[in-house]
mmCIF file of C-alpha atoms in Angstrom:
data_model
loop_
_atom_site.group_PDB
_atom_site.id
_atom_site.type_symbol
_atom_site.label_atom_id
_atom_site.label_comp_id
_atom_site.label_asym_id
_atom_site.label_seq_id
_atom_site.Cartn_x
_atom_site.Cartn_y
_atom_site.Cartn_z
ATOM 1 C CA MET A 631 65.878 131.086 138.013
ATOM 2 C CA LYS A 632 66.111 127.497 139.171
ATOM 3 C CA MET A 633 69.502 125.886 139.579
ATOM 4 C CA ASP A 634 68.743 123.276 136.875
ATOM 5 C CA ASP A 635 67.731 125.984 134.400
ATOM 6 C CA ARG A 636 70.894 127.944 135.142
ATOM 7 C CA ILE A 637 73.076 124.875 134.621
ATOM 8 C CA SER A 638 71.266 124.119 131.358
ATOM 9 C CA SER A 639 71.781 127.713 130.185
ATOM 10 C CA LEU A 640 75.491 127.608 131.033
ATOM 11 C CA HIS A 641 75.830 124.308 129.199
ATOM 12 C CA GLN A 642 74.130 125.715 126.095
ATOM 13 C CA ASN A 643 76.391 128.789 126.177
ATOM 14 C CA TYR A 644 79.441 126.557 126.488
ATOM 15 C CA LYS A 645 78.354 124.425 123.503
ATOM 16 C CA LEU A 646 77.709 127.589 121.473
ATOM 17 C CA LYS A 647 81.185 128.884 122.371
ATOM 18 C CA ILE A 648 82.784 125.605 121.247
ATOM 19 C CA LYS A 649 80.882 125.704 117.935
ATOM 20 C CA LYS A 650 81.978 129.297 117.286
ATOM 21 C CA GLU A 651 85.587 128.398 118.052
ATOM 22 C CA LYS A 652 85.484 125.423 115.661
ATOM 23 C CA ARG A 653 83.917 127.587 112.947
ATOM 24 C CA PHE A 654 86.585 130.263 113.431
ATOM 25 C CA ILE A 655 89.379 127.666 113.248
ATOM 26 C CA THR A 656 87.907 126.228 110.024
ATOM 27 C CA ILE A 657 87.688 129.704 108.459
ATOM 28 C CA CYS A 658 91.320 130.427 109.414
ATOM 29 C CA GLN A 659 92.446 127.126 107.890
ATOM 30 C CA ILE A 660 90.618 127.876 104.630
ATOM 31 C CA LEU A 661 92.050 131.406 104.477
ATOM 32 C CA ILE A 662 95.606 130.123 105.001
ATOM 33 C CA PHE A 663 95.042 127.539 102.257
ATOM 34 C CA LEU A 664 93.734 130.153 99.801
ATOM 35 C CA ALA A 665 96.448 132.663 100.714
ATOM 36 C CA PHE A 666 99.209 130.099 100.158
ATOM 37 C CA PHE A 667 98.073 129.169 96.648
ATOM 38 C CA THR A 668 97.275 132.790 95.725
ATOM 39 C CA ILE A 669 100.747 133.976 96.756
ATOM 40 C CA TRP A 670 102.291 131.020 94.942
ATOM 41 C CA GLU A 671 100.387 131.830 91.728
ATOM 42 C CA VAL A 672 101.233 135.543 91.853
ATOM 43 C CA ALA A 673 104.894 134.874 92.693
ATOM 44 C CA SER A 674 105.197 132.481 89.753
ATOM 45 C CA ARG A 675 103.497 134.791 87.228
ATOM 46 C CA ARG A 676 105.555 137.800 88.295
ATOM 47 C CA GLU A 677 108.667 135.597 88.359
ATOM 48 C CA TRP A 678 109.459 136.363 91.982
ATOM 49 C CA VAL A 679 110.327 132.663 92.028
ATOM 50 C CA ASP A 680 111.607 130.576 89.131
ATOM 51 C CA PRO A 681 108.417 129.373 87.319
ATOM 52 C CA LEU A 682 110.352 126.494 85.747
ATOM 53 C CA ILE A 683 111.223 124.996 89.144
ATOM 54 C CA PHE A 684 108.257 126.071 91.280
ATOM 55 C CA SER A 685 105.611 125.980 88.495
ATOM 56 C CA SER A 686 102.238 127.461 89.549
ATOM 57 C CA PRO A 687 98.865 126.241 90.861
ATOM 58 C CA SER A 688 97.187 127.015 87.520
ATOM 59 C CA LYS A 689 99.720 124.914 85.573
ATOM 60 C CA ILE A 690 99.362 122.080 88.073
ATOM 61 C CA TRP A 691 95.565 122.264 87.789
ATOM 62 C CA HIS A 692 95.642 122.094 83.969
ATOM 63 C CA LEU A 693 98.076 119.165 84.070
ATOM 64 C CA LEU A 694 95.820 117.409 86.587
ATOM 65 C CA LEU A 695 92.833 117.796 84.253
ATOM 66 C CA ASP A 696 94.872 116.424 81.336
ATOM 67 C CA LYS A 697 95.989 113.403 83.367
ATOM 68 C CA ILE A 698 92.439 112.760 84.549
ATOM 69 C CA SER A 699 91.077 112.962 80.996
ATOM 70 C CA ASP A 700 93.465 110.297 79.680
ATOM 71 C CA ALA A 701 92.878 108.100 82.798
ATOM 72 C CA SER A 702 96.610 107.564 83.362
ATOM 73 C CA LEU A 703 96.655 109.357 86.714
ATOM 74 C CA PHE A 704 93.962 107.126 88.201
ATOM 75 C CA HIS A 705 96.072 104.034 87.544
ATOM 76 C CA HIS A 706 99.117 105.525 89.279
ATOM 77 C CA MET A 707 96.980 106.608 92.247
ATOM 78 C CA VAL A 708 95.430 103.154 92.645
ATOM 79 C CA VAL A 709 98.851 101.474 92.530
ATOM 80 C CA THR A 710 100.348 103.734 95.210
ATOM 81 C CA LEU A 711 97.234 103.653 97.404
ATOM 82 C CA THR A 712 97.127 99.849 97.274
ATOM 83 C CA GLU A 713 100.811 99.559 98.171
ATOM 84 C CA THR A 714 100.510 102.116 100.970
ATOM 85 C CA ALA A 715 97.371 100.564 102.467
ATOM 86 C CA ALA A 716 98.953 97.098 102.373
ATOM 87 C CA GLY A 717 102.205 98.335 103.948
ATOM 88 C CA PHE A 718 100.250 100.302 106.558
ATOM 89 C CA ILE A 719 98.091 97.330 107.574
ATOM 90 C CA ILE A 720 100.944 94.796 107.558
ATOM 91 C CA GLY A 721 103.286 97.107 109.498
ATOM 92 C CA THR A 722 100.665 97.907 112.128
ATOM 93 C CA LEU A 723 99.542 94.290 112.581
ATOM 94 C CA ALA A 724 103.109 92.954 112.672
ATOM 95 C CA GLY A 725 104.164 95.614 115.192
ATOM 96 C CA THR A 726 101.154 94.915 117.428
ATOM 97 C CA ILE A 727 101.770 91.148 117.286
ATOM 98 C CA LEU A 728 105.460 91.631 118.147
ATOM 99 C CA ALA A 729 104.491 93.902 121.056
ATOM 100 C CA THR A 730 102.072 91.229 122.300
ATOM 101 C CA ILE A 731 104.796 88.567 122.153
ATOM 102 C CA LEU A 732 107.190 90.808 124.091
ATOM 103 C CA TRP A 733 104.546 91.497 126.754
ATOM 104 C CA TRP A 734 103.733 87.799 126.971
ATOM 105 C CA SER A 735 107.388 86.895 127.556
ATOM 106 C CA PRO A 736 109.239 89.363 129.827
ATOM 107 C CA PHE A 737 112.392 87.257 129.414
ATOM 108 C CA LEU A 738 112.273 87.650 125.615
ATOM 109 C CA SER A 739 111.589 91.380 125.913
ATOM 110 C CA LYS A 740 114.718 91.833 128.054
ATOM 111 C CA ILE A 741 116.790 90.058 125.393
ATOM 112 C CA LEU A 742 115.358 91.993 122.437
ATOM 113 C CA ASP A 743 115.088 95.441 124.046
ATOM 114 C CA PRO A 744 118.541 96.756 122.954
ATOM 115 C CA TYR A 745 118.020 95.399 119.434
ATOM 116 C CA LEU A 746 114.697 97.236 119.133
ATOM 117 C CA VAL A 747 116.399 100.479 120.169
ATOM 118 C CA VAL A 748 119.117 99.982 117.531
ATOM 119 C CA LEU A 749 116.616 99.034 114.816
ATOM 120 C CA ASN A 750 114.490 102.062 115.630
ATOM 121 C CA ALA A 751 117.537 104.313 115.239
ATOM 122 C CA LEU A 752 118.391 102.832 111.838
ATOM 123 C CA PRO A 753 117.264 104.798 108.767
ATOM 124 C CA LYS A 754 114.804 102.196 107.466
ATOM 125 C CA VAL A 755 114.747 103.855 104.045
ATOM 126 C CA ALA A 756 118.367 102.729 103.605
ATOM 127 C CA LEU A 757 117.126 99.121 103.638
ATOM 128 C CA GLY A 758 115.348 99.714 100.320
ATOM 129 C CA PRO A 759 118.127 98.411 98.036
ATOM 130 C CA ILE A 760 118.590 95.322 100.239
ATOM 131 C CA LEU A 761 114.863 94.527 100.150
ATOM 132 C CA ILE A 762 114.770 94.974 96.381
ATOM 133 C CA VAL A 763 117.688 92.573 95.908
ATOM 134 C CA ALA A 764 116.200 90.064 98.367
ATOM 135 C CA LEU A 765 112.564 90.190 97.196
ATOM 136 C CA GLY A 766 113.000 91.312 93.614
ATOM 137 C CA PRO A 767 111.945 94.565 91.955
ATOM 138 C CA GLY A 768 108.193 94.709 92.167
ATOM 139 C CA PHE A 769 105.023 94.994 94.203
ATOM 140 C CA THR A 770 106.236 92.796 97.094
ATOM 141 C CA SER A 771 109.423 94.741 97.822
ATOM 142 C CA ILE A 772 107.578 98.090 97.773
ATOM 143 C CA ILE A 773 104.880 96.873 100.186
ATOM 144 C CA THR A 774 107.569 95.385 102.434
ATOM 145 C CA MET A 775 109.343 98.738 102.410
ATOM 146 C CA GLY A 776 106.134 100.453 103.535
ATOM 147 C CA ALA A 777 105.690 97.902 106.331
ATOM 148 C CA VAL A 778 109.311 97.873 107.546
ATOM 149 C CA VAL A 779 109.349 101.643 108.032
ATOM 150 C CA SER A 780 106.483 101.462 110.562
ATOM 151 C CA VAL A 781 106.793 98.051 112.229
ATOM 152 C CA ILE A 782 109.544 98.868 114.755
ATOM 153 C CA ILE A 783 108.030 102.107 116.025
ATOM 154 C CA THR A 784 104.659 100.341 116.325
ATOM 155 C CA THR A 785 106.248 97.551 118.357
ATOM 156 C CA ILE A 786 107.963 99.972 120.748
ATOM 157 C CA VAL A 787 104.965 102.280 121.279
ATOM 158 C CA VAL A 788 102.400 99.493 121.720
ATOM 159 C CA TYR A 789 104.666 97.401 123.976
ATOM 160 C CA THR A 790 105.338 100.466 126.153
ATOM 161 C CA SER A 791 101.586 101.018 126.388
ATOM 162 C CA PHE A 792 101.059 97.383 127.411
ATOM 163 C CA ARG A 793 103.606 97.776 130.212
ATOM 164 C CA GLU A 794 102.018 100.971 131.517
ATOM 165 C CA VAL A 795 98.681 99.331 132.364
ATOM 166 C CA ASP A 796 98.043 99.698 136.120
ATOM 167 C CA PRO A 797 99.870 96.733 137.761
ATOM 168 C CA ASN A 798 97.487 96.803 140.739
ATOM 169 C CA TYR A 799 94.583 96.137 138.389
ATOM 170 C CA LEU A 800 96.458 93.194 136.877
ATOM 171 C CA LYS A 801 97.199 91.796 140.350
ATOM 172 C CA VAL A 802 93.489 91.936 141.209
ATOM 173 C CA LEU A 803 92.689 89.912 138.086
ATOM 174 C CA GLN A 804 95.411 87.397 138.970
ATOM 175 C CA THR A 805 94.008 87.122 142.498
ATOM 176 C CA PHE A 806 90.636 86.144 141.062
ATOM 177 C CA GLY A 807 92.280 83.429 138.971
ATOM 178 C CA GLY A 808 92.615 85.255 135.674
ATOM 179 C CA THR A 809 94.987 83.606 133.207
ATOM 180 C CA ARG A 810 97.577 85.637 131.297
ATOM 181 C CA LYS A 811 95.405 85.348 128.184
ATOM 182 C CA GLN A 812 92.334 86.632 130.033
ATOM 183 C CA ILE A 813 94.315 89.483 131.588
ATOM 184 C CA PHE A 814 95.537 90.522 128.153
ATOM 185 C CA GLN A 815 92.083 90.320 126.548
ATOM 186 C CA GLU A 816 90.158 91.996 129.371
ATOM 187 C CA ALA A 817 92.630 94.581 130.670
ATOM 188 C CA VAL A 818 95.880 95.099 128.784
ATOM 189 C CA PHE A 819 94.664 95.302 125.184
ATOM 190 C CA PRO A 820 91.530 97.426 125.831
ATOM 191 C CA SER A 821 93.553 99.858 127.971
ATOM 192 C CA SER A 822 96.141 100.200 125.196
ATOM 193 C CA LEU A 823 93.688 100.880 122.361
ATOM 194 C CA PRO A 824 94.209 104.680 122.489
ATOM 195 C CA ALA A 825 97.978 104.170 122.075
ATOM 196 C CA ILE A 826 97.423 101.758 119.179
ATOM 197 C CA ILE A 827 95.117 104.244 117.438
ATOM 198 C CA SER A 828 97.673 107.026 117.968
ATOM 199 C CA THR A 829 100.306 104.777 116.414
ATOM 200 C CA LEU A 830 98.062 104.366 113.372
ATOM 201 C CA LYS A 831 98.234 108.133 112.816
ATOM 202 C CA VAL A 832 102.035 108.014 112.819
ATOM 203 C CA ASN A 833 102.058 104.938 110.581
ATOM 204 C CA VAL A 834 100.021 106.702 107.894
ATOM 205 C CA GLY A 835 102.913 109.061 107.190
ATOM 206 C CA LEU A 836 105.602 106.409 107.621
ATOM 207 C CA SER A 837 103.907 104.012 105.193
ATOM 208 C CA TRP A 838 103.677 106.728 102.544
ATOM 209 C CA VAL A 839 107.385 107.490 102.979
ATOM 210 C CA GLY A 840 108.342 103.817 102.633
ATOM 211 C CA VAL A 841 106.196 103.203 99.559
ATOM 212 C CA ILE A 842 107.241 106.394 97.747
ATOM 213 C CA VAL A 843 110.928 105.610 98.343
ATOM 214 C CA GLY A 844 110.328 102.066 97.064
ATOM 215 C CA GLU A 845 108.697 103.457 93.918
ATOM 216 C CA TYR A 846 111.626 105.841 93.462
ATOM 217 C CA LEU A 847 114.022 102.915 93.416
ATOM 218 C CA VAL A 848 112.282 100.246 91.407
ATOM 219 C CA SER A 849 108.766 100.956 90.149
ATOM 220 C CA ASN A 850 107.588 102.010 86.696
ATOM 221 C CA GLU A 851 104.142 103.010 87.966
ATOM 222 C CA GLY A 852 102.696 104.880 90.925
ATOM 223 C CA LEU A 853 102.955 108.441 92.220
ATOM 224 C CA GLY A 854 106.546 107.916 93.364
ATOM 225 C CA TYR A 855 107.436 106.890 89.822
ATOM 226 C CA LEU A 856 105.779 110.062 88.460
ATOM 227 C CA ILE A 857 107.895 112.173 90.824
ATOM 228 C CA ILE A 858 111.192 110.582 89.812
ATOM 229 C CA TYR A 859 110.170 110.650 86.131
ATOM 230 C CA GLY A 860 109.324 114.353 86.448
ATOM 231 C CA PHE A 861 112.798 115.025 87.854
ATOM 232 C CA GLN A 862 114.414 113.084 85.023
ATOM 233 C CA VAL A 863 112.637 115.047 82.275
ATOM 234 C CA PHE A 864 112.776 118.339 84.224
ATOM 235 C CA ASP A 865 108.973 118.542 84.439
ATOM 236 C CA PHE A 866 108.530 120.071 87.899
ATOM 237 C CA THR A 867 104.826 120.672 87.301
ATOM 238 C CA LEU A 868 104.409 116.884 87.206
ATOM 239 C CA VAL A 869 106.545 116.546 90.347
ATOM 240 C CA LEU A 870 104.527 119.106 92.302
ATOM 241 C CA MET A 871 101.209 117.701 91.081
ATOM 242 C CA SER A 872 102.218 114.243 92.318
ATOM 243 C CA LEU A 873 103.343 115.662 95.675
ATOM 244 C CA LEU A 874 100.050 117.507 96.148
ATOM 245 C CA ILE A 875 98.060 114.361 95.308
ATOM 246 C CA ILE A 876 100.120 112.401 97.850
ATOM 247 C CA ALA A 877 99.431 115.110 100.448
ATOM 248 C CA VAL A 878 95.675 114.932 99.794
ATOM 249 C CA LEU A 879 95.549 111.119 99.898
ATOM 250 C CA ALA A 880 97.667 111.007 103.068
ATOM 251 C CA ALA A 881 95.354 113.574 104.688
ATOM 252 C CA ILE A 882 92.313 111.454 103.779
ATOM 253 C CA MET A 883 93.934 108.358 105.319
ATOM 254 C CA TYR A 884 94.807 110.366 108.438
ATOM 255 C CA GLN A 885 91.227 111.621 108.773
ATOM 256 C CA ALA A 886 89.940 108.048 108.394
ATOM 257 C CA VAL A 887 92.136 107.026 111.342
ATOM 258 C CA ALA A 888 90.901 110.068 113.302
ATOM 259 C CA VAL A 889 87.289 108.965 112.705
ATOM 260 C CA LEU A 890 88.218 105.459 113.898
ATOM 261 C CA GLU A 891 89.756 107.019 117.017
ATOM 262 C CA LYS A 892 86.539 108.918 117.778
ATOM 263 C CA LEU A 893 84.410 105.805 117.269
ATOM 264 C CA THR A 894 86.697 103.790 119.549
ATOM 265 C CA ALA A 895 86.585 106.478 122.251
ATOM 266 C CA LYS A 896 82.787 106.668 121.947
ATOM 267 C CA ASN A 897 82.417 102.898 122.355
ATOM 268 C CA ARG A 898 84.778 102.911 125.353
ATOM 269 C CA ASN A 899 82.717 105.605 127.036
#
């Protein structure tokens, strides 16, 4: 057998092995999913757990169908998705812009560094009542809450990534007369794209947390409102249904970011 044929055969075997591994992982994930809901349903019906508090998948499914049929659920989903997407985009853009400003001005970054550390340590959710008083109870304060939760961590992660770009590469660009703007556009920002994309994954969860907390406090619509309303009327089936919908929507947003990450990596290669 020729060397090229042997290499090709080994490559094909490797690809086949990877495909089998992915298929096995997918099957395991599906089995865990089915086992979880099956055990939950059985435990609820046999009253191994309190069915009033933990409800059951079948009850949640029937409630979901009822809410879909009267179109009320769709409205709440759209409201929360809009608020979360807006908070996610604003928080990410604001954090990236702040990181760029800090990279552009080392003097300013030295001044603000301890404040960023303190702000990152603060429980941003606790700012909810202040934002509501300052901005009023409504759409704006909830979106701001979603943005505030993610903006500081975005700033820190992206700025750290900017600083970790190979300084020797930057010196070469400076030697050839590159301006600070050109260095940022041609070297710093492209090199930091993987870190920015990774930050997007984190921000998906943070934005959902901020928006849901905002809806807890002030909203009369949205999935967060349904959760707090369910607690008030002791309807835990409604609470769990809303939580599961949030989990599904958050997973979809996360997968969208993962697809963006793959496309970015493909273009870079």
